[in-house]
Coordinates of C-alpha atoms and ligand atoms in Angstrom, one line a residue:
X1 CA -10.0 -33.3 8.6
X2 CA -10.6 -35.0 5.4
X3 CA -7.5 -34.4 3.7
X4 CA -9.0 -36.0 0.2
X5 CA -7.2 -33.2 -1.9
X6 CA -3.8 -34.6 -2.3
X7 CA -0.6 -35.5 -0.2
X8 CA 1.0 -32.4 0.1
X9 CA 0.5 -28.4 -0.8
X10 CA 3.1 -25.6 -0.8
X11 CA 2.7 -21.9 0.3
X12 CA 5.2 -19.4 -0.4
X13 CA 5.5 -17.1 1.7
X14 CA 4.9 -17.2 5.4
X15 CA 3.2 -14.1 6.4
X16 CA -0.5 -12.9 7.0
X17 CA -1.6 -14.0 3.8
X18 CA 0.5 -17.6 3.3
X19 CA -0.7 -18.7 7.4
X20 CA -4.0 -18.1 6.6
X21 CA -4.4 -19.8 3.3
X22 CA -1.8 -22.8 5.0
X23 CA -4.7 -22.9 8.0
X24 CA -7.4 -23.5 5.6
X25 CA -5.4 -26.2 3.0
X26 CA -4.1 -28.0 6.2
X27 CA -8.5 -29.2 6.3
X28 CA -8.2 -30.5 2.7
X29 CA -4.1 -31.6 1.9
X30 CA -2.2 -34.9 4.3
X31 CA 0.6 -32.0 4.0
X32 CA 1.1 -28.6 4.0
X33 CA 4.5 -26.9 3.6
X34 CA 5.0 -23.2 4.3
X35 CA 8.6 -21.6 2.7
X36 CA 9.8 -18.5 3.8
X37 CA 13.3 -16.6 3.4
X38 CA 12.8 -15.2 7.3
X39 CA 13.6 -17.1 10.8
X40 CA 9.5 -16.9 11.6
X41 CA 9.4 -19.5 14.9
X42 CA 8.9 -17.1 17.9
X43 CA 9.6 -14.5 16.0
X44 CA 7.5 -11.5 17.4
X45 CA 9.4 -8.4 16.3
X46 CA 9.6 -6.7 12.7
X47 CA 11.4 -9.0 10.4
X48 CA 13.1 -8.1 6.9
X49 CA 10.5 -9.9 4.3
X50 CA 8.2 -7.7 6.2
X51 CA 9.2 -4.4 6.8
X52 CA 5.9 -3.0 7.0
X53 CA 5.5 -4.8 10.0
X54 CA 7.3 -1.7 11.7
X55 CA 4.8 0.5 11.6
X56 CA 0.9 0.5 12.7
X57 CA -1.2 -2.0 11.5
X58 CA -5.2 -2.0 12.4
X59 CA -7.0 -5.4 11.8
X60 CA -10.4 -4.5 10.1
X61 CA -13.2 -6.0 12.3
X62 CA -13.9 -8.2 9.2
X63 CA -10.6 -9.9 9.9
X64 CA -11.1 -10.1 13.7
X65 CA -14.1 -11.9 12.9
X66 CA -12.5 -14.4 10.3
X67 CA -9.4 -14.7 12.7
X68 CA -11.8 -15.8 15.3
X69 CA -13.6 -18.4 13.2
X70 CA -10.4 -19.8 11.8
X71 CA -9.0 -20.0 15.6
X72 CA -11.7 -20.3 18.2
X73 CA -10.5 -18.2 21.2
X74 CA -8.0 -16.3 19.2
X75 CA -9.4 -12.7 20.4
X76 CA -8.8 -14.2 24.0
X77 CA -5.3 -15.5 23.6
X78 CA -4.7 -12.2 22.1
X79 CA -6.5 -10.3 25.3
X80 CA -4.7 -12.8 27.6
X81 CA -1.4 -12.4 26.0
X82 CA -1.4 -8.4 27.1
X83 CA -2.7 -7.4 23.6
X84 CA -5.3 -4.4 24.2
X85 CA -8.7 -4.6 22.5
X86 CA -11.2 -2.3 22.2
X87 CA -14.6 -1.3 20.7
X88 CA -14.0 -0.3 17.0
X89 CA -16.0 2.6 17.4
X90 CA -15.0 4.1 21.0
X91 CA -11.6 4.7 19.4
X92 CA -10.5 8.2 19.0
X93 CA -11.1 9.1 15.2
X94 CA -10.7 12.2 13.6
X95 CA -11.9 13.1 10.3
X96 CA -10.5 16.3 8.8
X97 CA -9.8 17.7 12.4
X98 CA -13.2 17.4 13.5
X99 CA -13.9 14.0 15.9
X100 CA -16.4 11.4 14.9
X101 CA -19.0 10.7 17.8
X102 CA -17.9 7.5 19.8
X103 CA -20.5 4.6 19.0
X104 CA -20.5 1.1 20.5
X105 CA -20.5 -1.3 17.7
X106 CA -19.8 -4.4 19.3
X107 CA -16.9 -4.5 16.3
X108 CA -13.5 -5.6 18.2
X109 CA -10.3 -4.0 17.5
X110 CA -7.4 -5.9 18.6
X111 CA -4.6 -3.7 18.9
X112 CA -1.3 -5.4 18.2
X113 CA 1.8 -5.0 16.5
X114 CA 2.1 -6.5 13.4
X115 CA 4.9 -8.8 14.4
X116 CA 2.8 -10.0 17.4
X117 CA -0.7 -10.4 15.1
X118 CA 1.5 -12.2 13.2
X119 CA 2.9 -14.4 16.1
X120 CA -0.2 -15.3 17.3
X121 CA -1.5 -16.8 14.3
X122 CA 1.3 -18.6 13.3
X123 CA 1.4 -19.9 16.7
X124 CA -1.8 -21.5 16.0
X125 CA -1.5 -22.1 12.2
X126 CA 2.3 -24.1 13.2
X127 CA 0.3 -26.3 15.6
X128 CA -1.7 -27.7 13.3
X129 CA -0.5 -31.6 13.0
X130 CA 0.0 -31.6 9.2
X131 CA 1.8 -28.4 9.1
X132 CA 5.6 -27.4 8.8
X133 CA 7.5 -24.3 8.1
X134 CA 10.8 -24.3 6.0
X135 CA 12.1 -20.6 7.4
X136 CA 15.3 -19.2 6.0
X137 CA 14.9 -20.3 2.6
X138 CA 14.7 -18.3 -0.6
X139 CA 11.9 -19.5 -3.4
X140 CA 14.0 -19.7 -6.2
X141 CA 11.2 -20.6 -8.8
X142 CA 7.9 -23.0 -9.1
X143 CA 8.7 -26.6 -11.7
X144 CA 6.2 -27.3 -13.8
X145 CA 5.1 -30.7 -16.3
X146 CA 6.9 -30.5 -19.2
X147 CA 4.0 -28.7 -21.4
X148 CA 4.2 -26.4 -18.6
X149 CA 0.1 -26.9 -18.1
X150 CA 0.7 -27.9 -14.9
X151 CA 2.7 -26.5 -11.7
X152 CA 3.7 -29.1 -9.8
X153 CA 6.5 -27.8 -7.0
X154 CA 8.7 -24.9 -6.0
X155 CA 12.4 -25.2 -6.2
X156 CA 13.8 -23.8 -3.4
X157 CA 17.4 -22.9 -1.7
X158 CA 18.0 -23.0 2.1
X159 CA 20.2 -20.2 3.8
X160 CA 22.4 -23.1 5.8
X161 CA 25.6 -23.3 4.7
X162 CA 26.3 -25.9 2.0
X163 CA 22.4 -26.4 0.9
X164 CA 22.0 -26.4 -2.7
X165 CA 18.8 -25.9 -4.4
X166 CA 15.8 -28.3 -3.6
X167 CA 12.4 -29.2 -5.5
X168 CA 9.6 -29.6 -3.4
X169 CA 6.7 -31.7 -5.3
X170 CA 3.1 -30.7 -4.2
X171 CA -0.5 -30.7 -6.2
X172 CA -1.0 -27.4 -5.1
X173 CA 1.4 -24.1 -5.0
X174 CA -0.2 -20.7 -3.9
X175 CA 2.0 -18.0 -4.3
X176 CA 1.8 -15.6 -1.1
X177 CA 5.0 -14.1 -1.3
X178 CA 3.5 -10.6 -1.0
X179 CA 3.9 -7.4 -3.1
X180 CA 7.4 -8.2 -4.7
X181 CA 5.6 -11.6 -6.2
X182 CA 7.3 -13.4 -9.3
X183 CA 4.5 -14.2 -10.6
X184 CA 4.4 -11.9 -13.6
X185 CA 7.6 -13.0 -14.5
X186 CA 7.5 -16.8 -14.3
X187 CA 4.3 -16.8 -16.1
X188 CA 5.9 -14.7 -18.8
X189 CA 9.0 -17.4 -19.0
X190 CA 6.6 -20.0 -19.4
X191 CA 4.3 -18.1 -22.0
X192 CA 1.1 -17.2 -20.4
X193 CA 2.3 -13.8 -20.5
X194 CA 2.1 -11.1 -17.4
X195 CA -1.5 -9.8 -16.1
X196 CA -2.3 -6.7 -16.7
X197 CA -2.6 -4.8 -13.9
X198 CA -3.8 -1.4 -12.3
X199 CA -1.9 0.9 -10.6
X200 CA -3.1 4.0 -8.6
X201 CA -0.2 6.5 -7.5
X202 CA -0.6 8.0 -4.0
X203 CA 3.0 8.4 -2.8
X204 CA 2.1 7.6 1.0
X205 CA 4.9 7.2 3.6
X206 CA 4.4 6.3 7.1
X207 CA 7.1 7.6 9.8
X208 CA 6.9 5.5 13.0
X209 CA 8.0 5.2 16.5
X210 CA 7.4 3.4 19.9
X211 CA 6.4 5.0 23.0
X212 CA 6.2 4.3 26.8
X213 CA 4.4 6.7 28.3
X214 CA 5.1 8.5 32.1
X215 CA 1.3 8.6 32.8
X216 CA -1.3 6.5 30.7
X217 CA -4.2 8.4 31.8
X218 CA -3.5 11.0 29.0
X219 CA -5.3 8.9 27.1
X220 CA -8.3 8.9 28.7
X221 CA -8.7 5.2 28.3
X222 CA -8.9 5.6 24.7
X223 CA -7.2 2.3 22.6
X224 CA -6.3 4.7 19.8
X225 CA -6.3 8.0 18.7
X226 CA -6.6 8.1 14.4
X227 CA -6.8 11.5 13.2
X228 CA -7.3 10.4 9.2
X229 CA -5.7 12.1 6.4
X230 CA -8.3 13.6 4.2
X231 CA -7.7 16.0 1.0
X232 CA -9.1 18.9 3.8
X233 CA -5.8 18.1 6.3
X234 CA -3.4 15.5 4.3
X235 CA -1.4 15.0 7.4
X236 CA -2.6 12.4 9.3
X237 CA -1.6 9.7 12.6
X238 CA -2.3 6.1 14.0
X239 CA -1.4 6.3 17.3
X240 CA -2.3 2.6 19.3
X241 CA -1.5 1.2 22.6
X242 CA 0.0 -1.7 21.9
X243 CA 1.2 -4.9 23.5
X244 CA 3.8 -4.6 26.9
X245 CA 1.9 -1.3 27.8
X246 CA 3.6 0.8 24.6
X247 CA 2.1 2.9 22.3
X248 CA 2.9 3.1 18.2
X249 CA 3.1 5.9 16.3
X250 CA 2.7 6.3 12.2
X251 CA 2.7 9.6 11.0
X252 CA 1.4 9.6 7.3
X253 CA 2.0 11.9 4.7
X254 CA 0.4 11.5 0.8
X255 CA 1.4 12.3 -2.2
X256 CA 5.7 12.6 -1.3
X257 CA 4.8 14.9 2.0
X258 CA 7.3 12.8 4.8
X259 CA 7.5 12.9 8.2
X260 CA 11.4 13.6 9.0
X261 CA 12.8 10.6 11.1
X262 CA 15.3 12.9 13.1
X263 CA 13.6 13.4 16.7
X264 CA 12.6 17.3 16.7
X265 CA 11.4 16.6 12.8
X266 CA 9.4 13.9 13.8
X267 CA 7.9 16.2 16.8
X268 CA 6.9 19.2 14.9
X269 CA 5.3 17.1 12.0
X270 CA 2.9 15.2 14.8
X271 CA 2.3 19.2 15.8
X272 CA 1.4 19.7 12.1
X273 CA -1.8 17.0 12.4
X274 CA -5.0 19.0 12.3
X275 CA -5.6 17.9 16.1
X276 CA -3.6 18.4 19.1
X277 CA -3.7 15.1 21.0
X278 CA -0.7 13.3 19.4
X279 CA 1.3 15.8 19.8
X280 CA 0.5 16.5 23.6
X281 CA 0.9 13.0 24.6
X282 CA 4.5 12.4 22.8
X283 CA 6.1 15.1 23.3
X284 CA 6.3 14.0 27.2
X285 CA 6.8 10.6 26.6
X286 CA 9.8 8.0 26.8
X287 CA 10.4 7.3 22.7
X288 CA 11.6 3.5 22.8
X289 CA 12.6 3.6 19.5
X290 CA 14.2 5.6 16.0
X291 CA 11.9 6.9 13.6
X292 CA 11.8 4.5 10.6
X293 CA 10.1 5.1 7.3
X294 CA 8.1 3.3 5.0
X295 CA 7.5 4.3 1.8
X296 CA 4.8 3.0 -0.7
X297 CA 4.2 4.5 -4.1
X298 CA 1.3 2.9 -5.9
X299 CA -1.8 0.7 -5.0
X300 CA -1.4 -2.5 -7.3
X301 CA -3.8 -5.0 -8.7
X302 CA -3.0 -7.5 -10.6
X303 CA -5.5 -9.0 -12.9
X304 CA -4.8 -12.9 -13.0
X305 CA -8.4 -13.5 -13.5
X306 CA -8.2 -11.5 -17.2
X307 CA -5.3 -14.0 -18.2
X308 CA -6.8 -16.1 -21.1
X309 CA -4.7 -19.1 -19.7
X310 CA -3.4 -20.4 -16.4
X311 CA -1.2 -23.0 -15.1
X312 CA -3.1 -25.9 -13.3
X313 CA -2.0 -26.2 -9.5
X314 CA -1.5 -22.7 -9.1
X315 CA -3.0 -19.7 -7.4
X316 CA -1.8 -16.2 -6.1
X317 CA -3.1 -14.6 -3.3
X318 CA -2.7 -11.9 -0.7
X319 CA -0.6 -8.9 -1.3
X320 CA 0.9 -10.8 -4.3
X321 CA -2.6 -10.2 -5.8
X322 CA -3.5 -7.0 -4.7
X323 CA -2.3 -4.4 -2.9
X324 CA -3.8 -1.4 -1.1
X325 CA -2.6 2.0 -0.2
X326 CA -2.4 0.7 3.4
X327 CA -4.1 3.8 5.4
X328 CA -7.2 2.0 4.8
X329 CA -5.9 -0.9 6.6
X330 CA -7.4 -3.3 4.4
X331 CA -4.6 -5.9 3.4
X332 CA -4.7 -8.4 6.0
X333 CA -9.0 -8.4 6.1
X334 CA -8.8 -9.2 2.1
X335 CA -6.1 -12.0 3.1
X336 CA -8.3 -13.4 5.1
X337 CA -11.3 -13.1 3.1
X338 CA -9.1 -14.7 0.5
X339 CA -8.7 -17.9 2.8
X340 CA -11.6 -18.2 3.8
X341 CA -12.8 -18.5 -0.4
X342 CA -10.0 -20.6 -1.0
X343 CA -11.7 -22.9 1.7
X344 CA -14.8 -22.8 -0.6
X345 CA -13.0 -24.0 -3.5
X346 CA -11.2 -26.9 -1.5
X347 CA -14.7 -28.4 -0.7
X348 CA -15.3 -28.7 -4.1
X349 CA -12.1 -30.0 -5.0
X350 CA -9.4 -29.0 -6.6
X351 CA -9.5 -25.4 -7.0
X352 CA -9.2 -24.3 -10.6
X353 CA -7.3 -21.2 -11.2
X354 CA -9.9 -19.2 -13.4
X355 CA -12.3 -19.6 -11.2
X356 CA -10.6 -18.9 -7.7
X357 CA -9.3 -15.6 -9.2
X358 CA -12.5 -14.5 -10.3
X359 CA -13.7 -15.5 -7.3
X360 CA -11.1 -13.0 -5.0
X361 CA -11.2 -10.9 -8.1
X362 CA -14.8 -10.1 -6.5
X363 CA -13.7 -9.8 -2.8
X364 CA -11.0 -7.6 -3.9
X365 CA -14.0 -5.1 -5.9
X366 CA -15.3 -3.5 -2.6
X367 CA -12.1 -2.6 -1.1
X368 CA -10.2 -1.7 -4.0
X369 CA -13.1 0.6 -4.8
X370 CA -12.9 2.1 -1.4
X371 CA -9.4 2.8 -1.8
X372 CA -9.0 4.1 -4.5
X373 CA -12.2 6.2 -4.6
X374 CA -10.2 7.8 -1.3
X375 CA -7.7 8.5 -2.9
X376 CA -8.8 10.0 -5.9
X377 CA -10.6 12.5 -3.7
X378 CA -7.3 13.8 -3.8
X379 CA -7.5 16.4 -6.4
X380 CA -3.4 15.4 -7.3
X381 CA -3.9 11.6 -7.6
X382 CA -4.1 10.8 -11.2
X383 CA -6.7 8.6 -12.6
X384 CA -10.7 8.6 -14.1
X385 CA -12.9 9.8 -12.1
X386 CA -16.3 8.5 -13.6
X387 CA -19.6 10.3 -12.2
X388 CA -20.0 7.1 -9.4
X389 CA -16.4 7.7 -7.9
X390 CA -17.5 11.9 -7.6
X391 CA -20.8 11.2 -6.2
X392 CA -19.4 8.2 -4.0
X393 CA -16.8 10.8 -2.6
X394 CA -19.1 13.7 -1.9
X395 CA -21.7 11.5 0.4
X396 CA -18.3 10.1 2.0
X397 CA -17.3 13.8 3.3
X398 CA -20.9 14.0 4.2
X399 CA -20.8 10.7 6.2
X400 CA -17.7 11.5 8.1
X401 CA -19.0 14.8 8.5
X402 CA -22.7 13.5 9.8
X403 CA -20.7 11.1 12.1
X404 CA -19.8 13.8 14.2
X405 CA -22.9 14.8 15.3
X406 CA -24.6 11.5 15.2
X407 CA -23.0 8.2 17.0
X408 CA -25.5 6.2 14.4
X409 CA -23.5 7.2 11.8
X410 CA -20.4 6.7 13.3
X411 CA -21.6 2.9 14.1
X412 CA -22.8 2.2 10.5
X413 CA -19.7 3.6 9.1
X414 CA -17.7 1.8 11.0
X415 CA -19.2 -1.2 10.2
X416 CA -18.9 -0.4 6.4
X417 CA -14.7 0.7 6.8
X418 CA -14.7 -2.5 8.9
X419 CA -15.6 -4.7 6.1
X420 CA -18.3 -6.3 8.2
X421 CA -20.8 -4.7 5.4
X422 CA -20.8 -3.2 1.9
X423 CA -20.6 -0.1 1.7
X424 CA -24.4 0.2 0.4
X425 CA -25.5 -0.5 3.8
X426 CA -24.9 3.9 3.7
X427 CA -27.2 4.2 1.5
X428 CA -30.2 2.6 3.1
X429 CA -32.8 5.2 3.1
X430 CA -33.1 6.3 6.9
X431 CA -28.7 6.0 7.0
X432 CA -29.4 8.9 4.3
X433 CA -31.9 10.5 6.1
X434 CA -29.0 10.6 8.8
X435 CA -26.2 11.8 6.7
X436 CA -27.9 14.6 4.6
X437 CA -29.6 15.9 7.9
X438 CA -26.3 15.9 9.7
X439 CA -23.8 15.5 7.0
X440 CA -23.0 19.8 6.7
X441 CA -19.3 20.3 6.7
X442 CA -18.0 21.1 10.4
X443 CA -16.9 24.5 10.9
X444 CA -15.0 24.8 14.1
X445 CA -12.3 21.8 12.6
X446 CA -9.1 24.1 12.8
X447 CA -6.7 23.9 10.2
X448 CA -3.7 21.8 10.4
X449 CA -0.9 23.5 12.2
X450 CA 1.6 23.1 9.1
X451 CA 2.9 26.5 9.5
X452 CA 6.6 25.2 10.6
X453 CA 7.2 23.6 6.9
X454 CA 7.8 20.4 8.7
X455 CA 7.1 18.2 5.8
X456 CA 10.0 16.8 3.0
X457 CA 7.9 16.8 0.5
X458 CA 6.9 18.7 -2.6
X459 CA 3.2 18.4 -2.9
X460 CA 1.6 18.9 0.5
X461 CA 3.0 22.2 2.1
X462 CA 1.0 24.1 3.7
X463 CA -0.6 26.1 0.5
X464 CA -1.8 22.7 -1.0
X465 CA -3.5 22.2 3.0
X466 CA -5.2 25.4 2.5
X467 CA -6.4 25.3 -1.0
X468 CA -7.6 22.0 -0.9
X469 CA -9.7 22.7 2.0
X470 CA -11.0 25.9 0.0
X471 CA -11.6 24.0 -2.4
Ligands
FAD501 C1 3.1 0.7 5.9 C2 2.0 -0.3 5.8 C3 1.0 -0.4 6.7 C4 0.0 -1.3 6.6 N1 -1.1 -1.3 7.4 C5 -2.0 -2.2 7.3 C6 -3.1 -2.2 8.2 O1 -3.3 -1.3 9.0 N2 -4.0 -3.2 8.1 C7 -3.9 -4.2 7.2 O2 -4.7 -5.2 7.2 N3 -2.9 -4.3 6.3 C8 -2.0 -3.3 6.4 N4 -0.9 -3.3 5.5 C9 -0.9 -4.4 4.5 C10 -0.3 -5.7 5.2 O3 1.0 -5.5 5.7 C11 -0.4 -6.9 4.2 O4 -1.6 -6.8 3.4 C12 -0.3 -8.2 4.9 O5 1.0 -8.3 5.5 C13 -0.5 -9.4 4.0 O6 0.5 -9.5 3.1 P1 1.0 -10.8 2.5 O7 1.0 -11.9 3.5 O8 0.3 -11.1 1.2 O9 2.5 -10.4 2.1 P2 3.7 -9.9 3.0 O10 3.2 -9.6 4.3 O11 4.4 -8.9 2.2 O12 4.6 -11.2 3.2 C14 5.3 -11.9 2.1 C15 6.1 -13.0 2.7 O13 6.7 -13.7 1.7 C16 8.1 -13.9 2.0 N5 8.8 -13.9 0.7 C17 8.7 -13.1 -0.3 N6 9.5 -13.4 -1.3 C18 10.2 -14.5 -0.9 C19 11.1 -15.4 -1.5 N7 11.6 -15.2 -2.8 N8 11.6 -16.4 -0.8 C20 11.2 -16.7 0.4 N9 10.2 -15.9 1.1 C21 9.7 -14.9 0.4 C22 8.5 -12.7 2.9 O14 9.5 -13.0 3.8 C23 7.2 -12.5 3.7 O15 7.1 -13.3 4.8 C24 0.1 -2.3 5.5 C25 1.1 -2.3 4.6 C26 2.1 -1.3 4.7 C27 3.1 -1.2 3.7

């Protein structure tokens, strides 16, 4: 640990994104101090600065393999801990009804809660000797020099009773306080102005609950059963075991379609998905929890590498930078990624703001691509749809399509969706070969059941199902 940086830096925000980037400053700074509004110290259950953490989150095998480096052993804590893991590509996925041939990848899925993910790391990242967590405190604001070139702490206020605001000095500040970031707004106040930033609507809501179930062998020793919303069947599921022998369940609806949270609501939309399996398996199983929604309007990125000017000591990362319409479970991989480029900077010194947020600017390309090139597939998302975003979706339907009939494709998709390569690796001539020779829409997928009008929202009935799949 060489610690050559400076004496202390100071994350805000203590969740996926603020650990990790704490795990790799803690090589490079004699102190590293993590602030966060939430009790986080053996905290392994859903917590109110992150109420996403309620529903299913999948860690990309990108991430597993990032986790592992930045924690040796980490996948075997997890394993020993009673977290399930599986091969990424022997889960159960479904793409517009029609199931993708099971492939071994050797690409690890680790099948926790988001809470528990979360515990584990922090476990490891609070270990560390020169790093300490100040929970249940709000970050009021970052102080800068008086030019206000230069951050130079955070003022913050602690929940106990009788604490009055605090400034924390430090040479570095990185902003990880997630999607609700003040950012914009305190570089605005000290006259950098706001980034721009781009916005894609896709209205997505996921409706979860836990599970026990009577009889696990309904599962057929699958990890998880992911039948994917498309434009072709909307409606779509992540159904995991999880930790303590449960299963979670998200039921996602696009573009304001809802799964109800009252119990019988909740049953007939899983009946809705365009397969069965769901369905079968919950509807004789022991619900351990309400249904709770989640609602999340827009994919945001937020350009702080266009800014013409940039406070020294300063850097924003995470969902505070970016983030993703989360059904393509990429948030926590790009954190990660994140880290580990921050960790590049640190060995060269300093890290300069322009530079680091070009840097993620280009980590952040590929998935936000991906993304958003999903989800303008969806005839009723708005935004341009240049001739590389039509052609890029039309070979996608054919991959998913092709991977159904050949477990190659499957294994070199899942690799791509995993982050583990870029998404070129698809269009290596024999992967093409594959795709176009196998890639003809399925016909037996059947339609999704969505004859009930289960769903709360406007643009997704049942005629939308139809006609888009006609279309
Ligand atoms: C429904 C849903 C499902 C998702 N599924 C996946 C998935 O499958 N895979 C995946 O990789 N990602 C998924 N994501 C995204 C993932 O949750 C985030 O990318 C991930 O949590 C990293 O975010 P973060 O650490 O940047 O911010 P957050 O997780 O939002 O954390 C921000 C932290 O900052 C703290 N904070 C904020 N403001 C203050 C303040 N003023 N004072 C003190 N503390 C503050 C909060 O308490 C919190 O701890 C999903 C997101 C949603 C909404």
């Amino acid at each position: 640990m060489s610690q050559r940086l400076g004496h202390r830096a100071i994350v805000l925000g203590g969740s996926m994104a603020g650990l990790l980037a704490a795990r790799v400053l803690a090589e490079s700074f004699a102190e590293v101090v993590i602030v966060d509004r939430d009790e986080l110290t053996g905290v392994t259950t859903a917590r109110r600065g992150v109420p996403q953490g309620r529903h299913v989150h999948g860690l990309l095998a990108r991430g597993q393999q990032i986790l592992e480096e930045l924690f040796p052993g980490f996948t075997s804590g997890a394993t020993a801990a009673g977290i399930p893991t599986g091969d990424l590509g022997e889960l159960r996925w479904f793409f517009g009804g029609a199931r993708l041939k099971p492939s071994t990848t050797g690409l690890i899925c680790v099948s926790a809660t988001r809470p528990m993910l979360e515990s584990h790391v922090r476990a490891r990242v609070a270990a560390l000797p020169n790093v300490s967590l100040i929970e249940r405190a709000d970050i009021v604001g970052i102080t800068t020099t008086r030019d206000n070139s230069r951050v130079i702490g955070a003022r913050i206020h602690r929940h106990a009773k009788g604490s009055t605001e605090e400034v924390l000095d430090a040479e570095l500040v990185i902003d990880a306080t997630g999607r609700g970031s003040r950012t914009p707004v305190w570089l605005d106040e000290l006259g950098y102005g706001r980034p721009d930033e781009d916005r894609v609507k896709i209205n997505i809501s996921y409706t979860s609950r836990i599970y026990r179930l009577a009889d696990e062998s309904v599962l057929n020793g699958d990890l998880s059963i992911n039948p994917v919303a498309t434009p072709a069947a909307p409606r779509g599921a992540f159904f995991s075991r999880i930790e303590d022998g449960k299963c979670a369940l998200s039921l996602t609806g696009v573009l304001g379609d809802s799964a109800p949270t009252d119990p019988d609501g909740f049953l007939e939309y899983a009946r809705s998905l365009p397969v069965p399996d769901i369905y079968e398996i919950i509807r004789d199983a022991e619900p351990l929890s309400d249904a709770v929604v989640y609602r999340y309007l827009a994919s945001v990125r937020r350009r702080y590498e266009r800014l013409a000017r940039f406070p020294k000591g300063f850097l924003v990362l995470g969902d505070a930078a970016c983030s993703f319409n989360p059904a393509y479970g990429q948030g926590m991989t790009v954190a990660a990624l994140e880290a580990l480029t921050l960790r590049e900077h640190l060995t060269r010194g300093m890290p300069e703001a322009a530079g680091f947020h070009q840097d993620i600017s280009r980590v952040i390309d590929v998935p936000w691509d991906m993304a958003v090139g999903g989800d303008l597939s969806y005839p009723q998302v708005e935004g341009p749809r240049p001739l590389k975003v039509r052609i890029g979706n039309a070979y996608v339907a054919k991959v998913h399509a092709a991977a159904t009939r050949d477990p190659e494709v499957t294994r070199a998709f899942m690799r791509v969706a995993g982050m583990v390569e870029a998404p070129t690796a698809l269009m290596r001539p024999s992967m093409m070969l594959r795709v176009l020779r196998n890639g003809k829409p399925s016909e037996s997928a059947p339609l999704p059941r969505t004859d009930s009008g289960t769903g709360s929202g406007p643009d997704s009935g049942p005629d939308d199902v139809r006609a888009a799949r006609a279309a």
